[in-house]
Short mmCIF file of C-alpha atoms and ligand atoms in Angstrom, two decimals:
data_model
loop_
_atom_site.label_atom_id
_atom_site.label_comp_id
_atom_site.label_asym_id
_atom_site.label_seq_id
_atom_site.Cartn_x
_atom_site.Cartn_y
_atom_site.Cartn_z
CA UNK M 12 16.13 -49.55 -52.80
CA UNK M 13 14.91 -46.49 -54.73
CA UNK M 14 13.86 -43.37 -52.86
CA UNK M 15 10.93 -41.69 -54.63
CA UNK M 16 9.67 -38.17 -53.92
CA UNK M 17 5.92 -37.89 -54.51
CA UNK M 18 4.60 -34.37 -55.10
CA UNK M 19 0.90 -33.64 -54.64
CA UNK M 20 1.01 -36.36 -51.99
CA UNK M 21 -2.19 -35.25 -50.27
CA UNK M 22 -4.22 -35.05 -53.49
CA UNK M 23 -6.29 -37.58 -55.45
CA UNK M 24 -3.48 -39.00 -57.55
CA UNK M 25 -0.47 -38.53 -55.24
CA UNK M 26 -2.20 -40.45 -52.50
CA UNK M 27 -2.96 -43.32 -54.90
CA UNK M 28 0.67 -43.41 -56.06
CA UNK M 29 1.71 -43.71 -52.40
CA UNK M 30 -0.89 -46.43 -51.79
CA UNK M 31 0.27 -48.44 -54.80
CA UNK M 32 3.98 -48.11 -53.99
CA UNK M 33 3.40 -48.90 -50.33
CA UNK M 34 1.37 -52.02 -51.17
CA UNK M 35 4.11 -53.33 -53.46
CA UNK M 36 7.04 -52.46 -51.18
CA UNK M 37 10.57 -52.16 -52.50
CA UNK M 38 10.92 -48.35 -52.40
CA UNK M 39 11.46 -45.62 -49.86
CA UNK M 40 8.46 -43.32 -50.25
CA UNK M 41 9.00 -39.66 -49.54
CA UNK M 42 5.74 -37.70 -49.53
CA UNK M 43 6.20 -34.00 -50.35
CA UNK M 44 3.64 -31.59 -48.92
CA UNK M 45 3.23 -27.98 -47.86
CA UNK M 46 1.95 -28.67 -44.37
CA UNK M 47 3.27 -31.86 -42.78
CA UNK M 48 1.32 -31.47 -39.53
CA UNK M 49 -1.97 -31.12 -41.43
CA UNK M 50 -1.31 -34.07 -43.76
CA UNK M 51 0.26 -36.51 -41.30
CA UNK M 52 -2.97 -38.01 -39.86
CA UNK M 53 -4.34 -38.67 -43.34
CA UNK M 54 -1.20 -40.55 -44.42
CA UNK M 55 -0.70 -42.37 -41.09
CA UNK M 56 -1.96 -45.65 -42.60
CA UNK M 57 1.19 -45.86 -44.74
CA UNK M 58 3.75 -46.83 -42.12
CA UNK M 59 7.38 -46.12 -42.86
CA UNK M 60 6.88 -43.30 -45.38
CA UNK M 61 8.86 -40.08 -45.01
CA UNK M 62 6.88 -36.84 -44.78
CA UNK M 63 8.78 -33.86 -46.12
CA UNK M 64 7.99 -30.18 -46.58
CA UNK M 65 7.78 -29.41 -50.29
CA UNK M 66 6.21 -26.31 -51.83
CA UNK M 67 6.32 -25.61 -55.58
CA UNK M 68 6.10 -21.91 -54.74
CA UNK M 69 9.16 -22.04 -52.45
CA UNK M 70 12.35 -23.20 -54.20
CA UNK M 71 14.11 -23.36 -50.82
CA UNK M 72 12.15 -26.53 -50.12
CA UNK M 73 13.38 -28.29 -53.30
CA UNK M 74 16.91 -29.31 -52.28
CA UNK M 75 16.04 -30.89 -48.91
CA UNK M 76 13.14 -32.80 -50.46
CA UNK M 77 15.24 -34.02 -53.40
CA UNK M 78 18.35 -34.96 -51.40
CA UNK M 79 19.10 -38.65 -51.87
CA UNK M 80 16.14 -39.19 -54.23
CA UNK M 81 16.42 -41.56 -57.19
CA UNK M 82 13.06 -40.71 -58.71
CA UNK M 83 10.37 -38.03 -58.69
CA UNK M 84 6.62 -38.19 -59.22
CA UNK M 85 5.80 -34.76 -60.59
CA UNK M 86 2.27 -33.45 -60.55
CA UNK M 87 1.01 -30.04 -61.59
CA UNK M 88 -1.49 -28.84 -58.98
CA UNK M 89 -4.30 -26.92 -60.67
CA UNK M 90 -3.38 -23.70 -58.84
CA UNK M 91 0.34 -23.79 -59.78
CA UNK M 92 1.29 -21.96 -62.99
CA UNK M 93 5.06 -22.68 -63.06
CA UNK M 94 6.38 -24.96 -65.81
CA UNK M 95 8.91 -26.46 -63.32
CA UNK M 96 12.21 -25.41 -64.95
CA UNK M 97 13.96 -24.72 -61.64
CA UNK M 98 12.67 -27.89 -60.02
CA UNK M 99 13.73 -30.11 -62.91
CA UNK M 100 17.24 -28.65 -63.03
CA UNK M 101 17.59 -29.08 -59.28
CA UNK M 102 16.36 -32.65 -59.56
CA UNK M 103 18.96 -33.29 -62.23
CA UNK M 104 21.70 -31.74 -60.06
CA UNK M 105 20.57 -33.87 -57.10
CA UNK M 106 21.04 -37.03 -59.19
CA UNK M 107 17.37 -37.89 -59.74
CA UNK M 108 17.44 -40.53 -62.46
CA UNK M 109 13.76 -40.76 -63.41
CA UNK M 110 10.86 -38.30 -63.43
CA UNK M 111 7.32 -39.57 -63.90
CA UNK M 112 5.10 -36.64 -64.87
CA UNK M 113 1.33 -36.63 -64.54
CA UNK M 114 0.20 -34.91 -67.72
CA UNK M 115 -3.20 -34.93 -69.45
CA UNK M 116 -4.48 -37.01 -72.34
CA UNK M 117 -3.89 -35.04 -75.56
CA UNK M 118 -1.37 -32.59 -74.03
CA UNK M 119 1.12 -33.48 -76.76
CA UNK M 120 -1.18 -31.97 -79.40
CA UNK M 121 -2.34 -28.87 -77.56
CA UNK M 122 0.01 -26.00 -76.69
CA UNK M 123 -2.69 -24.32 -74.62
CA UNK M 124 -2.74 -27.12 -72.05
CA UNK M 125 -0.09 -26.02 -69.52
CA UNK M 126 1.20 -29.60 -69.17
CA UNK M 127 2.43 -29.35 -72.77
CA UNK M 128 5.23 -27.00 -71.68
CA UNK M 129 6.34 -29.32 -68.91
CA UNK M 130 6.41 -32.28 -71.30
CA UNK M 131 8.66 -30.24 -73.62
CA UNK M 132 10.84 -29.18 -70.69
CA UNK M 133 11.34 -32.80 -69.65
CA UNK M 134 12.27 -33.81 -73.21
CA UNK M 135 14.98 -31.15 -73.20
CA UNK M 136 16.13 -31.80 -69.61
CA UNK M 137 18.33 -34.83 -70.17
CA UNK M 138 16.66 -36.54 -67.19
CA UNK M 139 15.01 -39.86 -68.06
CA UNK M 140 11.23 -39.34 -67.86
CA UNK M 141 7.92 -41.10 -68.34
CA UNK M 142 4.74 -39.23 -69.22
CA UNK M 143 1.40 -40.44 -67.84
CA UNK M 144 -1.45 -38.86 -69.79
CA UNK M 145 -4.68 -39.69 -67.99
CA UNK M 146 -8.22 -39.21 -69.26
CA UNK M 147 -11.06 -37.61 -67.25
CA UNK M 148 -10.91 -38.82 -63.63
CA UNK M 149 -13.90 -40.83 -62.41
CA UNK M 150 -12.99 -39.36 -59.00
CA UNK M 151 -14.22 -35.97 -60.25
CA UNK M 152 -17.59 -37.29 -59.06
CA UNK M 153 -16.28 -37.52 -55.48
CA UNK M 154 -14.49 -34.15 -55.67
CA UNK M 155 -15.30 -31.30 -58.06
CA UNK M 156 -18.77 -32.61 -59.07
CA UNK M 157 -19.60 -34.00 -55.65
CA UNK M 158 -21.57 -31.16 -54.14
CA UNK M 159 -24.16 -31.11 -56.94
CA UNK M 160 -24.35 -34.89 -56.90
CA UNK M 161 -24.76 -35.36 -53.15
CA UNK M 162 -26.90 -32.30 -52.34
CA UNK M 163 -29.03 -31.98 -55.45
CA UNK M 164 -28.79 -35.47 -56.97
CA UNK M 165 -27.77 -33.92 -60.22
CA UNK M 166 -24.74 -33.64 -62.47
CA UNK M 167 -24.45 -30.12 -63.82
CA UNK M 168 -21.78 -29.62 -66.51
CA UNK M 169 -21.96 -28.05 -70.00
CA UNK M 170 -20.83 -31.23 -71.74
CA UNK M 171 -23.88 -31.93 -73.96
CA UNK M 172 -23.58 -35.38 -75.49
CA UNK M 173 -19.80 -35.34 -75.83
CA UNK M 174 -18.24 -38.70 -75.02
CA UNK M 175 -15.30 -38.70 -72.61
CA UNK M 176 -12.51 -41.17 -72.02
CA UNK M 177 -12.32 -41.95 -68.31
CA UNK M 178 -9.80 -43.27 -65.81
CA UNK M 179 -10.00 -44.25 -62.15
CA UNK M 180 -7.15 -42.57 -60.24
CA UNK M 181 -6.48 -45.88 -58.46
CA UNK M 182 -5.38 -47.22 -61.86
CA UNK M 183 -3.07 -44.20 -62.30
CA UNK M 184 -1.47 -44.99 -58.94
CA UNK M 185 -0.93 -48.62 -59.93
CA UNK M 186 0.57 -47.62 -63.29
CA UNK M 187 2.94 -45.14 -61.63
CA UNK M 188 4.10 -47.80 -59.19
CA UNK M 189 4.78 -50.29 -62.00
CA UNK M 190 6.72 -47.66 -63.94
CA UNK M 191 8.79 -46.58 -60.93
CA UNK M 192 9.58 -50.09 -59.71
CA UNK M 193 10.70 -51.47 -63.06
CA UNK M 194 14.39 -52.18 -62.55
CA UNK M 195 15.33 -51.32 -66.14
CA UNK M 196 14.95 -48.29 -68.42
CA UNK M 197 12.11 -49.61 -70.61
CA UNK M 198 9.65 -46.90 -69.49
CA UNK M 199 12.14 -44.09 -70.03
CA UNK M 200 11.12 -41.70 -72.81
CA UNK M 201 7.66 -43.33 -73.01
CA UNK M 202 4.27 -41.64 -72.87
CA UNK M 203 1.21 -43.62 -71.78
CA UNK M 204 -2.35 -42.44 -72.36
CA UNK M 205 -4.39 -43.88 -69.51
CA UNK M 206 -8.03 -44.61 -70.28
CA UNK M 207 -10.66 -47.19 -69.42
CA UNK M 208 -12.02 -49.32 -72.27
CA UNK M 209 -15.17 -47.32 -73.05
CA UNK M 210 -16.06 -43.71 -73.73
CA UNK M 211 -19.18 -42.46 -72.02
CA UNK M 212 -21.20 -39.27 -72.31
CA UNK M 213 -22.54 -37.66 -69.15
CA UNK M 214 -26.05 -39.03 -69.63
CA UNK M 215 -24.55 -42.54 -69.73
CA UNK M 216 -22.46 -41.81 -66.61
CA UNK M 217 -25.54 -40.47 -64.84
CA UNK M 218 -27.56 -43.57 -65.82
CA UNK M 219 -24.83 -45.73 -64.27
CA UNK M 220 -24.74 -43.53 -61.16
CA UNK M 221 -28.53 -43.82 -60.76
CA UNK M 222 -28.43 -47.59 -61.17
CA UNK M 223 -25.41 -48.11 -58.91
CA UNK M 224 -26.53 -45.75 -56.17
CA UNK M 225 -30.21 -46.68 -56.32
CA UNK M 226 -31.12 -42.99 -56.42
CA UNK M 227 -32.43 -41.10 -59.47
CA UNK M 228 -29.75 -38.65 -60.60
CA UNK M 229 -30.47 -35.98 -63.22
CA UNK M 230 -28.06 -34.74 -65.86
CA UNK M 231 -28.34 -31.04 -66.68
CA UNK M 232 -26.14 -29.62 -69.44
CA UNK M 233 -26.38 -25.83 -69.12
CA UNK M 234 -25.03 -23.27 -71.55
CA UNK M 235 -21.48 -22.18 -70.64
CA UNK M 236 -22.91 -18.83 -69.45
CA UNK M 237 -25.48 -20.42 -67.18
CA UNK M 238 -22.83 -22.77 -65.83
CA UNK M 239 -20.49 -19.86 -65.16
CA UNK M 240 -23.06 -17.72 -63.34
CA UNK M 241 -24.51 -20.63 -61.37
CA UNK M 242 -21.05 -21.50 -60.07
CA UNK M 243 -20.27 -17.82 -59.39
CA UNK M 244 -23.37 -17.62 -57.22
CA UNK M 245 -22.00 -20.66 -55.36
CA UNK M 246 -18.86 -18.55 -54.71
CA UNK M 247 -16.46 -20.81 -56.60
CA UNK M 248 -13.28 -19.05 -57.77
CA UNK M 249 -13.48 -17.64 -61.31
CA UNK M 250 -10.31 -19.43 -62.51
CA UNK M 251 -11.67 -22.77 -61.34
CA UNK M 252 -15.03 -22.17 -63.07
CA UNK M 253 -13.29 -21.26 -66.33
CA UNK M 254 -11.23 -24.48 -66.22
CA UNK M 255 -14.38 -26.51 -65.47
CA UNK M 256 -16.21 -24.80 -68.35
CA UNK M 257 -13.44 -25.46 -70.88
CA UNK M 258 -12.89 -29.02 -69.66
CA UNK M 259 -16.54 -29.93 -70.22
CA UNK M 260 -17.63 -27.63 -73.07
CA UNK M 261 -14.73 -27.90 -75.55
CA UNK M 262 -14.96 -31.69 -76.03
CA UNK M 263 -18.32 -31.06 -77.76
CA UNK M 264 -16.42 -29.55 -80.68
CA UNK M 265 -13.31 -31.74 -80.71
CA UNK M 266 -12.58 -35.19 -82.10
CA UNK M 267 -13.31 -37.91 -79.57
CA UNK M 268 -10.17 -38.78 -77.61
CA UNK M 269 -8.74 -42.21 -78.42
CA UNK M 270 -9.00 -45.22 -76.15
CA UNK M 271 -5.67 -46.62 -75.03
CA UNK M 272 -4.58 -50.17 -74.19
CA UNK M 273 -1.78 -48.90 -71.89
CA UNK M 274 -3.43 -49.68 -68.54
CA UNK M 275 -4.08 -53.30 -69.53
CA UNK M 276 -0.58 -53.72 -70.94
CA UNK M 277 1.14 -52.20 -67.92
CA UNK M 278 -0.99 -53.74 -65.19
CA UNK M 279 -1.88 -57.07 -66.79
CA UNK M 280 -5.54 -56.47 -65.91
CA UNK M 281 -8.43 -54.48 -67.33
CA UNK M 282 -8.85 -50.84 -66.25
CA UNK M 283 -11.54 -50.05 -63.69
CA UNK M 284 -14.77 -49.25 -65.52
CA UNK M 285 -17.20 -46.55 -64.43
CA UNK M 286 -19.84 -48.93 -63.05
CA UNK M 287 -17.21 -50.60 -60.87
CA UNK M 288 -16.02 -47.21 -59.62
CA UNK M 289 -19.62 -46.38 -58.66
CA UNK M 290 -20.17 -49.70 -56.91
CA UNK M 291 -16.95 -49.38 -54.91
CA UNK M 292 -17.44 -45.73 -53.92
CA UNK M 293 -21.10 -45.59 -52.88
CA UNK M 294 -20.37 -43.93 -49.55
CA UNK M 295 -18.09 -41.29 -51.04
CA UNK M 296 -20.50 -40.50 -53.87
CA UNK M 297 -23.62 -39.70 -51.81
N1 LIG U 328 -9.43 -34.07 -62.89
C1 LIG U 328 -9.23 -34.65 -64.08
O1 LIG U 328 -10.15 -35.16 -64.70
C2 LIG U 328 -7.83 -34.70 -64.65
C3 LIG U 328 -7.61 -35.44 -65.81
C4 LIG U 328 -6.30 -35.52 -66.33
C5 LIG U 328 -5.26 -34.87 -65.67
N2 LIG U 328 -5.54 -34.15 -64.54
C6 LIG U 328 -4.40 -33.47 -63.89
O2 LIG U 328 -4.22 -33.99 -62.58
C7 LIG U 328 -3.59 -33.00 -61.79
C8 LIG U 328 -4.35 -32.85 -60.48
O3 LIG U 328 -4.20 -34.03 -59.74
P1 LIG U 328 -5.05 -34.29 -58.43
O4 LIG U 328 -6.50 -34.43 -58.81
O5 LIG U 328 -4.42 -35.36 -57.67
O6 LIG U 328 -4.90 -32.89 -57.68
P2 LIG U 328 -5.54 -32.45 -56.30
O7 LIG U 328 -6.33 -33.58 -55.69
O8 LIG U 328 -6.19 -31.14 -56.52
O9 LIG U 328 -4.26 -32.28 -55.40
C9 LIG U 328 -3.35 -31.26 -55.62
C10 LIG U 328 -2.14 -31.57 -54.76
O10 LIG U 328 -1.15 -30.58 -55.00
C11 LIG U 328 -0.74 -30.05 -53.75
N3 LIG U 328 -0.32 -28.66 -53.91
C12 LIG U 328 -1.08 -27.60 -54.26
N4 LIG U 328 -0.31 -26.49 -54.31
C13 LIG U 328 0.96 -26.87 -53.97
C14 LIG U 328 2.19 -26.20 -53.84
N5 LIG U 328 2.30 -24.87 -54.04
N6 LIG U 328 3.28 -26.90 -53.48
C15 LIG U 328 3.19 -28.24 -53.23
N7 LIG U 328 2.06 -28.94 -53.34
C16 LIG U 328 0.94 -28.26 -53.71
C17 LIG U 328 -1.93 -30.19 -52.83
O11 LIG U 328 -1.45 -30.22 -51.52
P3 LIG U 328 -2.05 -29.39 -50.30
O12 LIG U 328 -2.55 -30.45 -49.36
O13 LIG U 328 -0.88 -28.66 -49.76
O14 LIG U 328 -3.13 -28.48 -50.84
C18 LIG U 328 -2.45 -31.57 -53.28
O15 LIG U 328 -1.70 -32.59 -52.68
C19 LIG U 328 -3.60 -31.70 -62.58
O16 LIG U 328 -2.34 -31.50 -63.17
C20 LIG U 328 -4.65 -32.00 -63.64
O17 LIG U 328 -4.47 -31.22 -64.81
C21 LIG U 328 -6.77 -34.06 -64.02
#
């Protein structure tokens, strides 16, 4: 049975990877986290998983977490700037035979996306790897965009009419589980863009939110400056606001990202569409 270390285990995606692996069985799941005592209650539903201290910022935690691991789910937390050279070489030395890296759709074509460097590092590492390149998370509406949505019934991002590819993080978890549990090497060296079947602009997303939640939601697309200063007044960290600005503003001037059949091919079912996400997450959205 494979032992798989999951980094970012307490976050949106890591938790879904654990859920999907746990539901399928057939692997020892080791959840890596900075604060085991804080995270334990939240992961208690997944009986039998190992909880292990793991901190990207503390290389002393790498070896114990990697000991005896066959595979690694590698995620780049937004606040971590490292490209993971030390971690990948320690994983290789520990005998890890497969790294699945959570990248970003389009990272292969854009050197300014920090995930690009990690993709390159993995290609050079000699460790078999699989790249998951997800689109915009529908769960952004229950996390980063949630306060505006729940408190003001509005979506406030400088995205204009740009159309986004979307993905439900539950689908990312299922894909990661399929990739990890495949007994052979067919996913090694592969990169999978993960998108639902339709692109939507924010007005279309907001229309679906209003219909699904039964509450009128307004879409406001401010200028980047107004967005920045509004979020500063809400005391959000500057780095986070800049990422949010770029993430939503730049797609207005870029080619539309492609749709990908990878989720359907890997899971044998259609990806979760936005309306379904809304219907299934009513309580978390409002
Ligand atoms: N949002 C999108 O639309 C989107 C789209 C494509 C790709 N992505 C990529 O997805 C990734 C974010 O995934 P997510 O939404 O699951 O993240 P998240 O919910 O913000 O979770 C981040 C995780 O990283 C952990 N973490 C933070 N600092 C750490 C450290 N120093 N050492 C160990 N663990 C640490 C956090 O654990 P603690 O409990 O210790 O804080 C948490 O489990 C990013 O790489 C982002 O670029 C996002």
